[in-house]
Amino acid sequence: MTAPRRQPRPGRATIYAVAEEAGVSIATVSRVLSSPDKVSQRTRDRVLAVIDRLHYVPHGAARSLAARAHEAYGLVLPELRGPYYAELLTGFESAAAERGASVVVLLTLDKPTADVAVRRLAGRVDAMALMGGAKVDPSTVAAIGSKVPVVQLAGADLDGVENYSTESTDSARELTEHLLVDHGRRQLLFVGSPADAPDVRRRYEGFVEAHAALGREAAPPVAADLSESAGQEIARAFVAGELSADGLVCANDELALAVMHGLAQAGVDVPTDVAVTGWDDWMAARYVAPGLTTVRQPVRDLGRLVGERLGGVLADPETPEPSNWLPTSVVLRRSCGCP
Amino acid sequence: MTAPRRQPRPGRATIYAVAEEAGVSIATVSRVLSSPDKVSQRTRDRVLAVIDRLHYVPHGAARSLAARAHEAYGLVLPELRGPYYAELLTGFESAAAERGASVVVLLTLDKPTADVAVRRLAGRVDAMALMGGAKVDPSTVAAIGSKVPVVQLAGADLDGVENYSTESTDSARELTEHLLVDHGRRQLLFVGSPADAPDVRRRYEGFVEAHAALGREAAPPVAADLSESAGQEIARAFVAGELSADGLVCANDELALAVMHGLAQAGVDVPTDVAVTGWDDWMAARYVAPGLTTVRQPVRDLGRLVGERLGGVLADPETPEPSNWLPTSVVLRRSCGCP
DNA sequence: TTGTAAGCGTTATCAA
DNA sequence: TTGATAACGCTTACAA
């Protein structure tokens, strides 16, 4: 029996309360929880019974402090709209959970002090993943990178920061060539803002490459958020004649679907009058008419890969870096002109 | 100047390193961060400069331990598919962030030891919200409820646990009556598993009530997950004649859309041959043809409400409980038979 | 197999 | 305005 340091404060039972009740030292209680085999059967049972009766739950912060591990990974995302981020988080959480780590999610959109929040987060997790589109300042990335392992997701290529993403440029080129060559489209427009996110930029690069390969010049991108309202606006502009094209390569499905819908309402036929393509292959893409031609990416796998990678470097900093991109595939449906 | 307790370990700078560098005590460094006005301008500037130079970030666990607050809220969800959970999380995170709290997300689906994870989570957060569909054992809820404030989201009515949800039964009754009365449907089937989640159960109750109000008896529910594959299976069964109905009231949009799509492929006309309705009003619902009649819920607001509520009870346990349900609205489109 | 005791890196109380 | 110092609730050598 050990000297109890405090009177049984109401609220949460501590390891001291359990130790006292069970007539053992706090070290033994700790052992019962973390290395049960180092404790005799009898003692273990007695302690476990008390733990159960008192609903004892170890204080996470105290545990983290003593064990020098937060047992948590951070994930920084711009937002959660659409299927992309949710899938990413699902894969990430799953990998984290398998390693006994919780996931702390930080959404940066609409947060004026996102960089401060990211720095703060770095003090509460063992490692973190930053989505490129979250627009965390490179200086912040560098600062926290010196404290905890940090990787980027679909981010810009920063010095010394691993970057994991799905393949984008090649698929965008393939898709664009398909429109240009197979469907003979003459005037394509890329809808999306390359400056907003590195992966959108890579898609636009593929768009440009496809044109270049045919000796043509790609039009500059038509700026648009990856949102429904941006899509409606694009459709309006198109119908109003402010935009002229026979093919719209949209940066994601949400945008593409909104565009298609707006076009259809104005009597513009897709794909006859204008082809439309998206990116992500979310569920709705195959449920609308015409079906949306798009690019499928293994986003959940990407999240899982990154979660596993964080676990890897944490376990051993020398762990070799895995392949940092995942293959995507073009999914042809009717919106591009395919039968 | 204070006695430095440790040699400057590589990796993370501690408050001691900052104090030493700035020639002040750790207490002063702490004050600079938490109550800057209690420190003289000169000292503050000097300390801040060092903090900046060293990229000092306070150790979250140490801070939580000393300050007796984790500065984190937990959110337990079954999964993240569809727009519902992502919206919920977005609202929740936003409210948490405004209160300086991080959000720890736990996904229970496919986790054999979800209850253990939830208990563990209770030791790392100041308060938590549990989604009803996450199927956390009531005994677990009770156990952790004695340690930290806990509320349920769209959950079952448990003794002593606040439950927040969107209104369901009334809207389901209204929707069902609309099908029965306005469209003269004679044979409706509810597609979904009431036992899987309390809010699905409440929707089915509304379905039953509508029938009862007309002196009819509702058919038992047709079990189905809220998933695309379940929807395909339902469509197959319908086409195969295993299910007979002139109206399908589906538990959510994902399910409804998959059913509609499967039906359309088999040449069954919606709504002529069979009406279909969903729940959630996600984006795709208005982009498919025919548009999906569904129920719109303010899910993001719900998440925000719950986050605010946790902040409220934490700040003052006597904070009066806010209204615990949010209104929903039936959205009529063509899939129910409306023009 | 068990207990003692020294941290872990902060916050906050009390003096100075 | 600042500095000592005692918690905070654990983990983990090291002893016994």
XYZ file of C-alpha atoms (C1' of nucleotides) in Angstrom:
710
model
C 0.000 0.000 0.000
C 1.218 3.408 -0.946
C 0.865 6.826 0.537
C -2.280 8.303 -0.939
C -1.528 11.826 -1.985
C -4.998 13.170 -2.183
C -8.466 12.815 -0.843
C -10.778 11.058 -3.284
C -11.870 14.078 -5.257
C -15.290 13.712 -6.757
C -15.523 13.230 -10.483
C -12.737 11.184 -11.914
C -10.994 8.347 -10.197
C -7.235 8.469 -10.496
C -4.689 5.753 -10.449
C -4.160 6.543 -6.774
C -7.761 5.781 -5.955
C -7.538 2.469 -7.761
C -4.262 1.591 -6.056
C -5.618 2.372 -2.649
C -8.829 0.451 -3.171
C -6.955 -2.550 -4.457
C -4.277 -2.310 -1.827
C -1.398 -2.060 -4.270
C 0.956 0.644 -5.484
C 0.161 2.857 -8.424
C 2.983 1.181 -10.304
C 1.124 -2.074 -10.140
C -2.056 -0.507 -11.392
C -0.128 0.987 -14.254
C 1.364 -2.398 -15.045
C -1.982 -4.108 -15.014
C -3.001 -1.772 -17.794
C 0.113 -1.700 -19.925
C 1.867 -5.018 -19.287
C -0.607 -7.342 -17.605
C 1.761 -10.282 -17.867
C 4.137 -8.669 -15.422
C 1.541 -8.881 -12.702
C 0.377 -11.962 -10.864
C -2.987 -13.341 -11.770
C -4.404 -12.676 -8.320
C -3.291 -9.081 -8.152
C -4.352 -8.418 -11.692
C -7.857 -9.671 -11.118
C -8.207 -7.650 -7.974
C -6.994 -4.490 -9.648
C -9.145 -5.015 -12.711
C -12.175 -5.454 -10.521
C -11.514 -2.134 -8.840
C -10.875 -0.440 -12.170
C -14.164 -1.714 -13.359
C -16.061 -0.715 -10.280
C -14.597 2.777 -10.261
C -14.961 3.199 -14.031
C -11.342 4.166 -13.987
C -10.018 5.648 -17.217
C -6.412 6.788 -17.316
C -5.946 10.495 -17.772
C -4.761 10.795 -21.335
C -2.647 13.888 -20.854
C -0.866 12.463 -17.830
C -0.229 9.290 -19.720
C 1.069 11.107 -22.771
C 3.323 13.243 -20.683
C 4.871 10.371 -18.818
C 5.087 8.051 -21.793
C 6.381 10.799 -24.036
C 3.835 10.061 -26.722
C 0.543 11.739 -27.488
C -0.847 8.651 -29.107
C -2.560 10.897 -31.597
C -2.063 11.914 -35.209
C -3.219 15.203 -36.626
C -4.995 15.652 -39.933
C -5.374 19.118 -41.398
C -8.006 19.536 -44.080
C -9.511 22.627 -45.661
C -13.070 21.392 -45.238
C -15.188 18.279 -45.531
C -17.473 18.833 -48.479
C -17.769 16.135 -51.064
C -16.619 12.559 -50.834
C -12.909 13.262 -51.059
C -12.055 14.407 -47.557
C -14.391 12.026 -45.828
C -12.776 9.114 -47.620
C -9.343 10.403 -46.815
C -10.187 10.771 -43.158
C -11.723 7.324 -43.052
C -8.578 5.661 -44.351
C -6.387 7.768 -42.119
C -8.407 7.094 -39.004
C -8.377 3.422 -39.682
C -4.593 3.274 -39.953
C -4.223 5.445 -36.873
C -6.602 3.338 -34.832
C -4.697 0.191 -35.700
C -1.678 1.841 -34.131
C -3.549 2.899 -31.034
C -3.578 6.542 -32.032
C -6.504 8.912 -32.039
C -7.069 11.373 -34.823
C -7.365 15.080 -34.272
C -9.013 16.838 -37.174
C -8.462 20.463 -37.980
C -10.461 22.293 -40.647
C -8.800 25.424 -41.935
C -11.354 26.972 -44.244
C -12.980 30.039 -42.730
C -10.403 30.123 -39.982
C -8.484 33.366 -40.079
C -5.807 31.976 -37.776
C -5.390 28.569 -39.298
C -1.627 28.671 -39.057
C -1.770 29.312 -35.353
C -4.148 26.394 -34.946
C -1.812 24.144 -36.902
C 1.109 25.109 -34.699
C -0.933 24.444 -31.609
C -1.948 21.109 -33.026
C 1.704 20.214 -33.434
C 1.978 20.260 -29.654
C -0.779 17.711 -29.200
C 0.064 15.011 -31.705
C 2.970 12.728 -32.491
C 2.821 13.394 -36.204
C 0.615 15.099 -38.692
C -0.592 15.140 -42.268
C -1.431 18.337 -44.063
C -3.706 18.482 -47.037
C -2.277 20.711 -49.725
C -5.533 22.550 -50.243
C -5.559 23.525 -46.572
C -3.105 26.238 -47.551
C -0.913 26.067 -44.528
C 1.951 28.484 -44.912
C 5.234 26.812 -45.931
C 6.977 28.543 -43.042
C 4.504 26.943 -40.670
C 5.066 23.577 -42.284
C 8.796 24.014 -41.829
C 8.412 25.137 -38.227
C 6.318 22.205 -37.131
C 8.295 19.842 -39.302
C 11.205 20.414 -36.964
C 9.142 19.182 -34.002
C 7.063 16.305 -35.310
C 7.044 14.242 -38.474
C 4.917 15.979 -41.062
C 3.763 14.831 -44.460
C 1.744 16.582 -47.096
C -1.277 15.217 -48.864
C -1.805 16.247 -52.447
C 0.395 19.175 -51.637
C 3.039 21.271 -53.248
C 6.523 19.857 -53.383
C 8.188 21.403 -50.396
C 11.801 20.805 -49.542
C 12.189 18.070 -47.012
C 8.503 17.306 -46.710
C 7.186 14.041 -48.035
C 4.210 14.468 -50.287
C 1.624 11.785 -50.979
C -0.972 12.046 -53.659
C -2.915 10.306 -56.312
C -1.557 10.512 -59.798
C -3.100 13.500 -61.551
C -1.236 14.905 -64.494
C -1.202 11.749 -66.582
C -4.874 11.073 -66.082
C -5.736 14.660 -66.895
C -3.686 14.417 -70.056
C -5.350 11.149 -70.988
C -8.774 12.585 -70.377
C -8.037 15.721 -72.339
C -6.587 13.764 -75.238
C -9.671 11.614 -75.244
C -11.796 14.707 -75.696
C -9.513 16.212 -78.276
C -8.684 13.135 -80.321
C -11.429 10.579 -79.851
C -14.249 13.063 -79.757
C -12.690 15.705 -81.968
C -13.394 18.564 -79.605
C -11.769 21.798 -80.725
C -12.206 24.205 -77.902
C -11.745 22.959 -74.370
C -11.844 24.937 -71.178
C -10.422 23.846 -67.866
C -12.764 24.843 -65.054
C -11.096 25.217 -61.673
C -8.443 27.271 -59.925
C -4.969 25.751 -60.210
C -3.690 28.208 -57.651
C -6.133 26.978 -55.033
C -4.672 23.522 -54.617
C -1.635 21.702 -55.925
C -3.623 18.758 -57.175
C -5.868 21.000 -59.215
C -2.723 22.558 -60.621
C -1.458 19.142 -61.640
C -4.713 18.411 -63.380
C -4.434 21.606 -65.325
C -0.871 20.713 -66.237
C -2.084 17.485 -67.802
C -4.691 19.491 -69.659
C -1.956 21.735 -71.019
C 0.296 18.810 -71.890
C -2.398 17.142 -73.936
C -2.822 20.288 -75.979
C 0.909 20.704 -76.400
C 1.283 17.128 -77.594
C -1.066 17.986 -80.436
C 0.680 21.227 -81.182
C -2.136 23.265 -79.760
C -2.276 25.804 -77.042
C -4.465 25.313 -74.004
C -6.731 28.105 -72.908
C -6.075 29.626 -69.485
C -8.092 28.074 -66.670
C -11.533 29.392 -65.827
C -11.343 30.118 -62.128
C -13.873 28.284 -59.979
C -14.133 26.811 -56.488
C -14.821 23.139 -56.192
C -18.377 23.894 -55.294
C -21.904 23.700 -56.487
C -22.387 27.429 -56.577
C -19.273 27.909 -58.665
C -20.645 25.348 -61.096
C -23.928 27.170 -61.374
C -22.097 30.367 -62.093
C -20.036 28.689 -64.801
C -23.174 27.320 -66.420
C -24.751 30.738 -66.325
C -21.710 32.330 -67.928
C -21.670 29.662 -70.610
C -25.313 30.093 -71.432
C -24.858 33.846 -71.484
C -22.156 33.419 -74.086
C -19.417 34.693 -71.802
C -17.662 31.384 -72.170
C -17.276 29.584 -75.422
C -16.267 25.941 -75.659
C -17.297 22.506 -76.870
C -15.818 20.796 -73.844
C -15.462 21.626 -70.150
C -12.858 19.799 -68.117
C -13.936 20.448 -64.557
C -11.639 20.099 -61.572
C -14.023 17.853 -59.669
C -17.365 16.113 -59.844
C -19.288 18.500 -57.656
C -18.397 21.317 -59.967
C -19.042 19.245 -63.081
C -22.415 18.063 -61.912
C -23.535 21.563 -61.077
C -22.356 22.745 -64.472
C -24.146 19.931 -66.268
C -27.309 20.577 -64.379
C -27.233 24.276 -65.066
C -26.581 23.608 -68.722
C -29.398 21.094 -68.992
C -31.840 23.522 -67.442
C -30.922 26.094 -70.078
C -31.455 23.592 -72.838
C -27.803 23.049 -73.635
C -27.252 19.417 -74.495
C -24.436 17.466 -72.897
C -22.495 16.025 -74.606
C -23.759 17.113 -78.014
C -23.339 20.828 -77.525
C -20.623 20.595 -74.945
C -18.789 17.715 -73.300
C -18.298 17.815 -69.539
C -15.923 15.836 -67.362
C -15.262 15.750 -63.636
C -12.852 14.262 -61.145
C -13.381 11.938 -58.129
C -16.042 9.567 -59.390
C -18.400 10.059 -56.541
C -21.585 8.108 -56.421
C -23.755 10.664 -58.136
C -21.510 10.649 -61.197
C -22.986 7.392 -62.396
C -26.532 8.197 -61.346
C -27.052 11.324 -63.357
C -27.987 11.350 -67.029
C -25.807 11.465 -68.970
C -23.372 9.636 -66.726
C -20.386 11.785 -65.859
C -17.005 10.942 -67.348
C -14.521 11.379 -64.562
C -11.360 10.113 -62.900
C -11.450 7.654 -60.061
C -8.905 8.008 -57.301
C -8.266 5.616 -54.409
C -8.671 8.304 -51.797
C -9.323 6.044 -48.861
C -6.174 4.141 -49.696
C -4.312 7.404 -49.798
C -5.500 8.277 -46.317
C -4.552 4.868 -45.068
C -1.141 5.046 -46.732
C -0.391 8.314 -45.037
C -1.587 7.100 -41.655
C 0.620 4.059 -42.021
C 3.533 6.191 -43.061
C 3.237 8.341 -39.967
C 3.193 5.207 -37.875
C 6.255 4.008 -39.737
C 8.448 7.039 -39.200
C 7.339 7.237 -35.590
C 8.319 3.645 -34.962
C 11.602 4.093 -36.792
C 12.680 7.305 -38.497
C 14.771 5.233 -40.865
C 11.768 3.482 -42.308
C 12.128 3.743 -46.067
C 9.692 6.069 -47.732
C 6.977 4.184 -49.576
C 5.891 5.026 -53.078
C 4.301 8.424 -52.808
C 1.582 8.298 -55.363
C -1.401 6.094 -56.077
C -2.714 5.304 -59.533
C -5.979 6.741 -60.796
C -8.158 5.705 -63.701
C -10.258 7.522 -66.225
C -13.880 6.423 -66.158
C -15.655 7.029 -69.442
C -19.377 7.631 -69.374
C -21.661 9.543 -71.653
C -20.939 13.126 -70.703
C -17.772 13.196 -72.797
C -19.528 11.938 -75.885
C -18.946 8.233 -75.459
C -21.909 6.061 -76.361
C 17.279 33.162 -14.268
C 16.190 29.772 -13.181
C 17.941 26.524 -12.632
C 17.765 24.689 -15.922
C 16.729 21.152 -15.215
C 17.906 19.541 -18.390
C 20.367 19.754 -21.164
C 18.847 21.079 -24.395
C 17.566 17.805 -25.746
C 17.362 17.804 -29.494
C 13.947 17.894 -31.080
C 11.444 19.920 -29.155
C 12.241 23.034 -27.227
C 10.616 23.151 -23.822
C 9.545 26.021 -21.719
C 12.854 25.667 -19.867
C 14.856 26.249 -23.004
C 12.869 29.358 -23.765
C 13.202 30.634 -20.219
C 16.924 30.108 -20.191
C 17.457 31.731 -23.547
C 15.372 34.717 -22.570
C 16.881 34.937 -19.132
C 13.584 34.638 -17.299
C 11.804 32.003 -15.266
C 9.485 29.432 -16.791
C 6.639 31.122 -14.982
C 7.218 34.226 -17.024
C 7.278 32.307 -20.263
C 4.027 30.686 -19.310
C 2.537 34.075 -18.554
C 3.657 35.534 -21.838
C 1.578 32.879 -23.528
C -1.519 32.816 -21.383
C -1.784 36.303 -19.875
C 0.525 38.603 -21.806
C -0.755 41.656 -20.022
C 0.748 40.475 -16.778
C 4.202 40.762 -18.242
C 6.132 43.927 -18.980
C 6.413 44.973 -22.572
C 10.175 44.554 -22.605
C 10.180 41.071 -21.143
C 7.313 39.999 -23.305
C 9.014 41.043 -26.508
C 12.199 39.321 -25.540
C 10.427 36.098 -24.664
C 8.312 36.155 -27.781
C 11.412 36.598 -29.894
C 12.968 33.519 -28.339
C 9.756 31.545 -28.733
C 9.742 32.445 -32.365
C 13.361 31.644 -32.928
C 13.108 28.284 -31.191
C 9.771 27.437 -32.829
C 8.558 26.731 -29.340
C 5.188 25.041 -29.117
C 3.849 24.161 -25.674
C 3.523 20.462 -25.006
C -0.203 19.866 -25.156
C -0.296 17.017 -22.697
C 1.725 18.877 -20.100
C -0.507 21.858 -20.531
C -3.659 19.802 -20.236
C -2.396 18.064 -17.154
C -1.486 21.246 -15.354
C -4.472 23.238 -16.502
C -6.854 20.368 -15.844
C -8.432 20.636 -19.258
C -7.799 18.653 -22.393
C -9.015 21.430 -24.613
C -10.506 18.793 -26.849
C -13.959 17.418 -27.567
C -14.607 13.916 -28.782
C -16.969 12.971 -31.563
C -17.921 9.351 -32.064
C -19.398 8.439 -35.413
C -20.062 5.081 -37.041
C -18.452 6.087 -40.335
C -18.195 8.984 -42.732
C -20.024 7.923 -45.859
C -22.494 10.299 -47.372
C -23.001 13.953 -46.623
C -24.506 13.518 -43.172
C -21.508 12.828 -40.987
C -19.215 15.202 -42.792
C -21.702 18.009 -42.283
C -22.126 17.074 -38.663
C -18.401 17.058 -38.092
C -18.003 20.373 -39.859
C -20.487 22.102 -37.594
C -19.070 20.429 -34.526
C -15.493 21.296 -35.354
C -16.430 24.856 -35.988
C -18.075 25.257 -32.594
C -15.197 23.481 -30.887
C -12.584 25.623 -32.597
C -14.331 28.779 -31.503
C -13.869 27.556 -27.963
C -10.238 26.698 -28.450
C -10.875 22.986 -28.418
C -9.601 20.403 -30.858
C -11.800 17.617 -32.122
C -10.895 13.985 -31.778
C -12.849 11.800 -34.162
C -13.521 8.160 -33.532
C -15.112 5.901 -36.139
C -16.670 2.773 -34.717
C -17.741 0.790 -37.750
C -15.501 -2.191 -38.377
C -13.915 -1.775 -34.994
C -14.461 -4.861 -32.893
C -13.450 -3.040 -29.735
C -15.262 0.213 -30.288
C -16.418 0.426 -26.697
C -12.884 0.186 -25.423
C -11.860 2.939 -27.792
C -14.697 5.128 -26.588
C -13.658 4.637 -22.974
C -10.104 5.492 -23.822
C -11.294 8.567 -25.652
C -13.090 9.679 -22.519
C -9.692 10.067 -20.894
C -8.439 12.423 -23.551
C -11.275 14.891 -23.989
C -13.237 17.296 -21.848
C -16.578 16.225 -23.228
C -17.944 14.079 -25.981
C -20.798 13.555 -28.389
C -21.906 10.115 -29.455
C -23.815 9.465 -32.636
C -26.677 7.078 -32.016
C -25.799 4.925 -34.998
C -22.310 4.390 -33.606
C -23.910 1.771 -31.391
C -21.947 2.446 -28.278
C -23.177 0.228 -25.495
C -25.468 2.023 -23.031
C -23.307 0.769 -20.184
C -20.307 2.429 -21.780
C -22.261 5.609 -22.203
C -23.194 5.515 -18.556
C -19.640 4.778 -17.470
C -18.067 7.643 -19.344
C -20.984 9.899 -18.569
C -19.849 9.806 -14.967
C -16.442 11.193 -15.935
C -17.100 13.739 -18.662
C -20.186 15.439 -20.052
C -21.670 13.262 -22.759
C -24.471 13.930 -25.170
C -26.036 11.746 -27.798
C -26.652 12.698 -31.397
C -29.692 11.215 -33.055
C -29.526 8.588 -30.382
C -31.846 6.516 -28.298
C -33.363 8.154 -25.277
C -31.102 7.090 -22.492
C -31.661 8.053 -18.891
C -29.684 11.074 -17.943
C -28.103 11.601 -21.333
C -29.091 14.595 -23.386
C -30.041 13.697 -26.915
C -29.939 16.081 -29.846
C -31.430 15.326 -33.188
C -33.304 16.606 -36.146
C -37.014 16.114 -36.104
C -37.839 12.847 -37.820
C -41.142 11.262 -36.998
C -43.337 14.151 -38.064
C -41.575 14.603 -41.375
C -41.728 10.906 -42.062
C -45.434 10.930 -41.323
C -45.946 13.951 -43.570
C -44.000 12.334 -46.362
C -45.855 9.066 -46.029
C -49.226 10.793 -45.950
C -48.257 12.696 -49.049
C -47.660 9.408 -50.841
C -50.774 7.796 -49.466
C -53.206 10.683 -49.785
C -51.944 13.068 -52.441
C -50.629 10.407 -54.757
C -53.033 7.656 -53.805
C -50.394 5.026 -53.301
C -51.774 1.830 -51.836
C -48.823 -0.274 -50.948
C -45.827 1.392 -49.395
C -42.691 -0.222 -48.125
C -40.228 1.345 -45.721
C -36.686 0.479 -46.782
C -34.139 0.617 -43.963
C -33.341 -1.026 -40.660
C -34.988 0.717 -37.722
C -32.900 -1.351 -35.338
C -29.673 -0.013 -36.809
C -30.091 3.552 -35.682
C -32.560 5.442 -33.532
C -33.195 8.072 -36.150
C -34.099 5.455 -38.717
C -36.448 4.000 -36.138
C -38.102 7.371 -35.700
C -38.582 7.656 -39.435
C -40.246 4.297 -39.508
C -42.477 5.357 -36.639
C -43.692 8.278 -38.700
C -44.316 5.883 -41.554
C -46.426 3.726 -39.252
C -48.276 6.693 -37.794
C -49.304 7.913 -41.220
C -50.812 4.546 -41.996
C -52.531 4.355 -38.636
C -54.038 7.796 -39.119
C -55.754 6.455 -42.222
C -56.832 3.303 -40.511
C -54.324 1.216 -42.381
C -51.575 -1.024 -41.250
C -47.982 -0.361 -42.254
C -45.911 -3.180 -43.638
C -42.889 -4.248 -41.640
C -39.660 -2.553 -42.668
C -37.520 -4.028 -45.403
C -34.094 -4.323 -43.818
C -31.306 -2.464 -45.596
C -28.104 -0.639 -44.753
C -27.848 2.990 -45.689
C -25.634 2.071 -48.583
C -25.460 1.861 -52.305
C -25.080 -1.889 -52.367
C -28.122 -2.343 -50.175
C -30.065 -0.188 -52.601
C -28.992 -2.272 -55.537
C -30.085 -5.380 -53.730
C -33.487 -3.874 -52.990
C -33.916 -2.915 -56.641
C -32.991 -6.432 -57.678
C -35.467 -7.944 -55.254
C -38.185 -5.605 -56.484
C -37.565 -6.407 -60.105
C -37.492 -10.100 -59.285
C -40.907 -9.752 -57.747
C -39.729 -10.557 -54.258
C -40.959 -7.176 -53.135
C -44.266 -5.722 -54.147
C -45.098 -2.061 -53.708
C -46.117 1.127 -55.484
C -43.996 3.290 -53.206
C -40.653 2.904 -51.468
C -39.875 5.132 -48.523
C -36.121 4.819 -48.173
C -34.229 5.666 -45.025
C -31.759 7.922 -46.800
C -30.808 9.379 -50.156
C -27.892 7.106 -50.877
C -30.164 4.112 -50.554
C -32.962 5.769 -52.506
C -30.720 6.815 -55.362
C -29.270 3.341 -55.696
C -32.765 1.877 -55.686
C -33.967 4.340 -58.307
C -31.000 3.672 -60.485
C -31.393 -0.081 -60.244
C -35.076 0.233 -61.005
C -34.470 2.462 -64.016
C -31.967 0.044 -65.438
C -34.531 -2.729 -65.250
C -37.097 -0.580 -67.016
C -39.226 0.133 -63.986
C -40.508 3.681 -64.191
C -40.212 6.012 -61.232
C -42.599 7.416 -60.200
C -45.232 5.857 -62.486
C -44.637 2.261 -61.495
C -43.267 2.985 -58.081
C -42.643 6.160 -56.125
C -39.329 6.531 -54.296
C -38.342 8.903 -51.532
C -35.135 9.459 -49.600
C -33.829 11.408 -46.644
C -31.030 13.998 -46.306
C -31.369 16.014 -49.493
C -27.831 15.649 -50.590
C -26.678 17.355 -53.719
C -27.278 14.458 -56.063
C -30.936 14.310 -55.084
C -31.748 17.306 -57.239
C -29.429 16.339 -60.054
C -30.861 12.967 -60.911
C -33.911 12.461 -63.079
C -36.494 12.296 -61.762
C -35.460 14.547 -58.888
C -35.608 12.751 -55.575
C -38.284 13.677 -53.082
C -36.585 13.733 -49.732
C -36.309 15.429 -46.342
C -33.840 18.167 -45.693
C -32.165 18.319 -42.296
C -29.931 21.055 -40.931
C -27.143 18.655 -40.065
C -24.361 21.168 -39.872
C -26.434 23.201 -37.464
C -26.973 20.101 -35.406
C -23.240 19.528 -35.162
C -22.704 23.118 -34.216
C -25.488 23.018 -31.635
C -23.948 20.016 -29.950
C -20.469 21.511 -29.985
C -21.858 24.646 -28.410
C -23.745 22.639 -25.856
C -20.591 20.826 -24.766
C -18.882 24.172 -24.416
C -21.817 25.374 -22.383
C -21.904 22.592 -19.821
C -18.151 22.722 -19.519
C -18.207 26.420 -18.790
C -21.067 26.022 -16.361
C -22.795 22.733 -15.604
C -25.923 24.668 -14.753
C -26.286 26.049 -18.267
C -29.874 25.381 -19.230
C -30.349 22.713 -21.830
C -31.190 24.167 -25.251
C -33.959 22.854 -27.409
C -32.867 19.410 -28.396
C -34.244 19.048 -31.867
C -33.968 20.920 -35.101
C -36.750 21.229 -37.664
C -36.606 19.414 -40.980
C -38.570 19.954 -44.154
C -40.003 17.707 -46.801
C -38.673 18.518 -50.254
C -41.023 17.418 -53.008
C -39.540 16.563 -56.384
C -40.678 14.232 -59.095
C -39.768 10.836 -57.687
C -42.855 10.777 -55.489
C -45.177 11.525 -58.382
C -45.287 15.294 -58.081
C -45.174 17.128 -61.405
C 6.127 -9.965 -8.408
C 5.849 -5.587 -6.231
C 7.038 -0.895 -4.427
C 9.771 3.535 -4.393
C 10.665 7.504 -6.516
C 12.198 10.336 -10.251
C 10.663 12.472 -13.906
C 7.348 14.161 -18.060
C 6.423 19.912 -19.292
C 3.196 22.672 -18.080
C 0.011 25.970 -14.864
C -0.865 28.491 -10.879
C -0.203 29.892 -6.058
C 2.406 32.472 -3.178
C 6.157 35.397 -1.974
C 9.333 38.655 -2.965
C 6.391 42.511 -12.511
C 8.845 38.395 -11.548
C 10.580 33.843 -9.512
C 10.262 29.445 -6.619
C 7.812 25.638 -6.280
C 4.082 22.571 -5.631
C 0.857 20.183 -8.045
C -1.306 17.662 -12.336
C -1.719 11.865 -13.003
C 0.786 9.003 -15.119
C 5.220 5.636 -16.735
C 9.338 3.489 -15.813
C 13.889 2.469 -14.195
C 15.727 0.620 -10.163
C 15.412 -1.805 -5.769
C 13.692 -4.972 -2.863
